[in-house]
Every structure is written in C-alpha cells, then in structure tokens.
Amino acid sequence: MFSSLDSHAQDAREKKVIQLSGIILNADSTDAVAGVNIYVPKKGRGTSSGRFGYFSMPVLEGDSVVFSFIGLKRQSFKVPENIEKDRISLIITMEVDEIALAEIEVMPYPTEEEFKNAVMAMTVVDPMSISRANMSPEMLLRWAESMPASGNENFRYFQQGQLQQNQDLYGPRPLRLLDPFAWSQFIRSIKRGDLKSK
C-alpha cells in the first residue's frame, strides 16, 4: 500500500515544467487574434493572448491546454509526456464558430388584424399646416430672440470689450454727468437752440 502511494507521489513530483508559448491566428492566417483565453481546466491557471496573438505560460507534462474565444471554435492541446525539451512553441489557427439561429419576425402587434386597426385609427397631420405654423411671424420673432449671436456680433462684442479694457488701463472711466465741460457744452447748445424741435 505504502509503495503504491510512494510511486504515485514520485510520478507527480517528476513531472517536468515546460514553457508553452506561441501565436494564435484566425482561420485564414492573416490576422492575429488577441484576447484568446488559454487555460488548464484541471489546474485552474491560465493566461490570454496579447495584442499580436502571442501567449506564453508554464505547463506540466500531460496537461491539457484549452484555447477559447467567443465566436471561434474551442481547441485543445495535450502537452506530451516525457518530452526532452523544456519549451514548446505552437502556431494555433482558430476557425469561426457559426451558429445558425432560426428566423425571427419582429412585429409590434400580435396579429395582422390589430395592425390594420391601428393603421386605420391613426390621425395624419398635414405637413403643410405644420410648416405654416412654424413660419408665422410670432414664431419667427421668438426664434430670433432665442437665437445665439452670429460670428460678426460676437467679434464686435469682443472688440468693444477689448477697447473698454484698454481704456480702464489708464484710470477709471469718466462719468459724463459730473464733467463740468460736458455741462457747459450742454448749456451752450440749449442757448443756441440746438434742442428745439424744428
């Protein structure tokens, strides 16, 4: 009994670690397949292929390695026993897994009769009446008020802001209401009769 356990434990210890690496391509061998899951199901360890389809992982002699990817057929590779080298390189080509689904007809109504009734009950609005309502003077005025400024208006507003900023560099803006020279010009224009209605 002990001798069989010892031989079994000795066999398990003697399994050699092998570096399994390779590249995974699609069926016509033109593009690498990234993100393929590569794992040993019994051991619970694995990796995935990189951006260029390359993978590398340590395995033991006799391990079964599974390659799986959504939409591609699953493949497996059994690591040979008593191999002399400590590394194996593979080129795996994965084929498209075609799944044929039954035709599905999507309808908003369960029966043709209900569909006909819904079509007959629809009220159709004349498109010309909608366009007439949208082109009314009140609607156009409301749209003009809510419309954003044009490029010219924005540029003019920016230039005015720049001008005021330059004027503010040299002191506060003058208040014409307190300017005695402005008052004298105003009084002279009244005496001359410039403000009388003609």
XYZ file of C-alpha atoms in Angstrom:
198
model
C 0.000 0.000 0.000
C 2.745 2.457 1.002
C 4.841 1.551 -2.002
C 1.992 2.403 -4.438
C 1.465 5.767 -2.711
C 5.195 6.471 -2.835
C 5.393 5.647 -6.544
C 2.323 7.805 -7.262
C 3.788 10.754 -5.336
C 7.141 10.208 -7.048
C 5.431 10.317 -10.502
C 3.654 13.548 -9.571
C 6.914 15.126 -8.409
C 8.814 14.098 -11.507
C 6.542 15.932 -13.979
C 8.642 18.471 -15.762
C 7.630 22.122 -16.118
C 7.510 23.212 -19.763
C 7.209 26.752 -21.104
C 4.343 26.725 -23.632
C 4.320 29.703 -25.976
C 3.032 30.540 -29.407
C 0.876 32.741 -31.565
C -2.836 32.483 -32.341
C -4.113 33.358 -35.816
C -7.524 33.391 -37.451
C -8.611 30.671 -39.894
C -7.003 32.247 -42.976
C -3.773 33.009 -41.052
C -3.807 36.705 -41.895
C -4.663 38.336 -38.567
C -3.560 37.600 -35.019
C -6.347 37.004 -32.513
C -5.948 38.969 -29.293
C -7.708 38.112 -26.041
C -7.973 34.327 -26.523
C -8.356 32.517 -23.176
C -5.646 29.886 -22.699
C -6.013 27.746 -19.579
C -5.519 24.330 -17.990
C -9.006 23.402 -16.716
C -7.906 20.921 -14.023
C -5.250 23.220 -12.555
C -7.219 26.492 -12.684
C -4.407 28.543 -14.169
C -4.099 30.295 -17.497
C -3.410 33.409 -19.497
C -4.693 35.233 -22.573
C -3.124 36.133 -25.884
C -1.733 39.629 -26.255
C -2.327 42.307 -28.859
C -0.382 40.431 -31.539
C -1.815 36.999 -30.653
C 1.270 35.938 -28.652
C 0.985 33.922 -25.434
C 3.370 32.206 -23.024
C 2.654 30.191 -19.872
C 4.209 27.348 -17.817
C 2.544 23.914 -18.032
C 3.328 20.420 -16.808
C 3.809 17.263 -18.869
C 0.456 15.676 -19.661
C -1.591 18.871 -19.108
C -4.497 19.588 -21.445
C -4.499 23.231 -22.534
C -7.733 24.774 -23.836
C -7.941 27.729 -26.237
C -11.319 29.506 -26.264
C -12.714 32.740 -27.647
C -16.301 33.903 -28.233
C -17.286 33.276 -31.838
C -14.384 30.872 -32.520
C -14.260 27.108 -32.178
C -12.678 25.862 -28.965
C -9.401 23.963 -29.379
C -7.287 21.919 -27.029
C -3.667 20.794 -26.934
C -2.229 17.978 -24.828
C 1.304 18.521 -23.619
C 3.277 15.335 -24.462
C 4.752 13.245 -21.649
C 8.481 12.526 -21.323
C 9.492 15.390 -23.602
C 13.201 16.184 -23.751
C 12.956 19.948 -24.315
C 11.726 22.346 -21.672
C 9.767 24.541 -24.105
C 7.111 24.112 -26.803
C 6.189 26.655 -29.473
C 2.810 26.498 -31.227
C 1.002 28.256 -34.055
C -2.735 27.887 -33.446
C -5.321 28.757 -36.112
C -8.847 29.236 -34.823
C -11.892 28.868 -37.053
C -15.150 30.796 -36.848
C -17.853 29.002 -34.896
C -21.022 29.520 -36.918
C -24.268 29.186 -35.040
C -27.403 29.164 -37.193
C -30.396 30.733 -35.469
C -33.988 30.381 -36.583
C -35.545 33.367 -38.340
C -37.373 35.754 -36.034
C -40.066 38.053 -37.344
C -40.383 41.149 -35.160
C -43.823 42.761 -35.196
C -45.206 45.442 -32.873
C -48.686 43.889 -32.994
C -49.527 40.256 -32.210
C -51.891 39.820 -35.165
C -52.294 41.299 -38.612
C -55.845 42.366 -37.774
C -54.664 44.503 -34.822
C -52.019 46.080 -37.055
C -54.672 47.032 -39.650
C -56.912 48.510 -36.955
C -54.029 50.595 -35.567
C -53.187 51.939 -39.043
C -56.815 52.837 -39.715
C -57.099 54.630 -36.343
C -54.065 56.863 -36.987
C -54.658 60.580 -37.475
C -52.441 62.034 -40.171
C -51.440 65.696 -39.805
C -50.970 67.736 -42.952
C -47.237 68.620 -43.168
C -48.076 71.969 -44.781
C -50.066 73.055 -41.712
C -47.044 72.340 -39.501
C -44.744 74.376 -41.749
C -47.262 77.266 -41.858
C -47.396 77.338 -38.045
C -43.591 77.327 -37.851
C -43.322 80.237 -40.321
C -45.778 82.532 -38.513
C -44.376 85.992 -37.574
C -44.781 85.312 -33.832
C -42.826 82.049 -34.074
C -40.080 83.643 -36.195
C -39.740 86.515 -33.691
C -39.496 84.059 -30.791
C -36.785 82.088 -32.630
C -34.863 85.259 -33.493
C -34.833 86.307 -29.808
C -33.561 82.923 -28.644
C -31.014 82.551 -31.451
C -27.356 82.814 -30.384
C -25.220 85.677 -31.646
C -23.609 85.388 -35.067
C -19.868 85.476 -35.689
C -19.974 89.204 -36.563
C -21.885 90.075 -33.397
C -19.509 88.049 -31.253
C -16.489 89.738 -32.858
C -17.997 93.221 -32.358
C -18.775 92.439 -28.704
C -15.212 91.144 -28.205
C -13.705 94.286 -29.795
C -15.817 96.545 -27.569
C -14.676 94.610 -24.516
C -11.033 94.982 -25.610
C -11.484 98.729 -26.123
C -13.027 99.173 -22.675
C -10.242 97.095 -21.150
C -7.614 99.344 -22.781
C -9.418 102.456 -21.511
C -9.502 101.024 -17.989
C -5.706 100.624 -18.015
C -5.234 104.382 -17.711
C -7.685 105.044 -14.901
C -11.400 104.857 -14.211
C -13.883 105.730 -16.915
C -15.094 109.326 -16.785
C -18.655 109.919 -15.659
C -20.045 112.477 -18.097
C -22.757 113.547 -15.632
C -20.132 115.096 -13.332
C -17.978 116.588 -16.105
C -18.185 120.471 -15.968
C -17.019 120.783 -19.602
C -19.820 118.499 -20.763
C -22.301 120.616 -18.769
C -21.016 123.817 -20.367
C -21.385 122.338 -23.852
C -24.918 121.235 -22.979
C -25.910 124.693 -21.677
C -24.433 126.384 -24.778
C -26.421 124.036 -27.067
C -29.626 124.968 -25.191
C -28.894 128.712 -25.569
C -28.220 128.268 -29.281
C -31.499 126.380 -29.685
C -29.970 123.161 -30.925
C -32.512 121.072 -28.982
C -35.653 122.892 -30.225
C -37.927 120.807 -32.393
C -37.965 122.024 -35.952
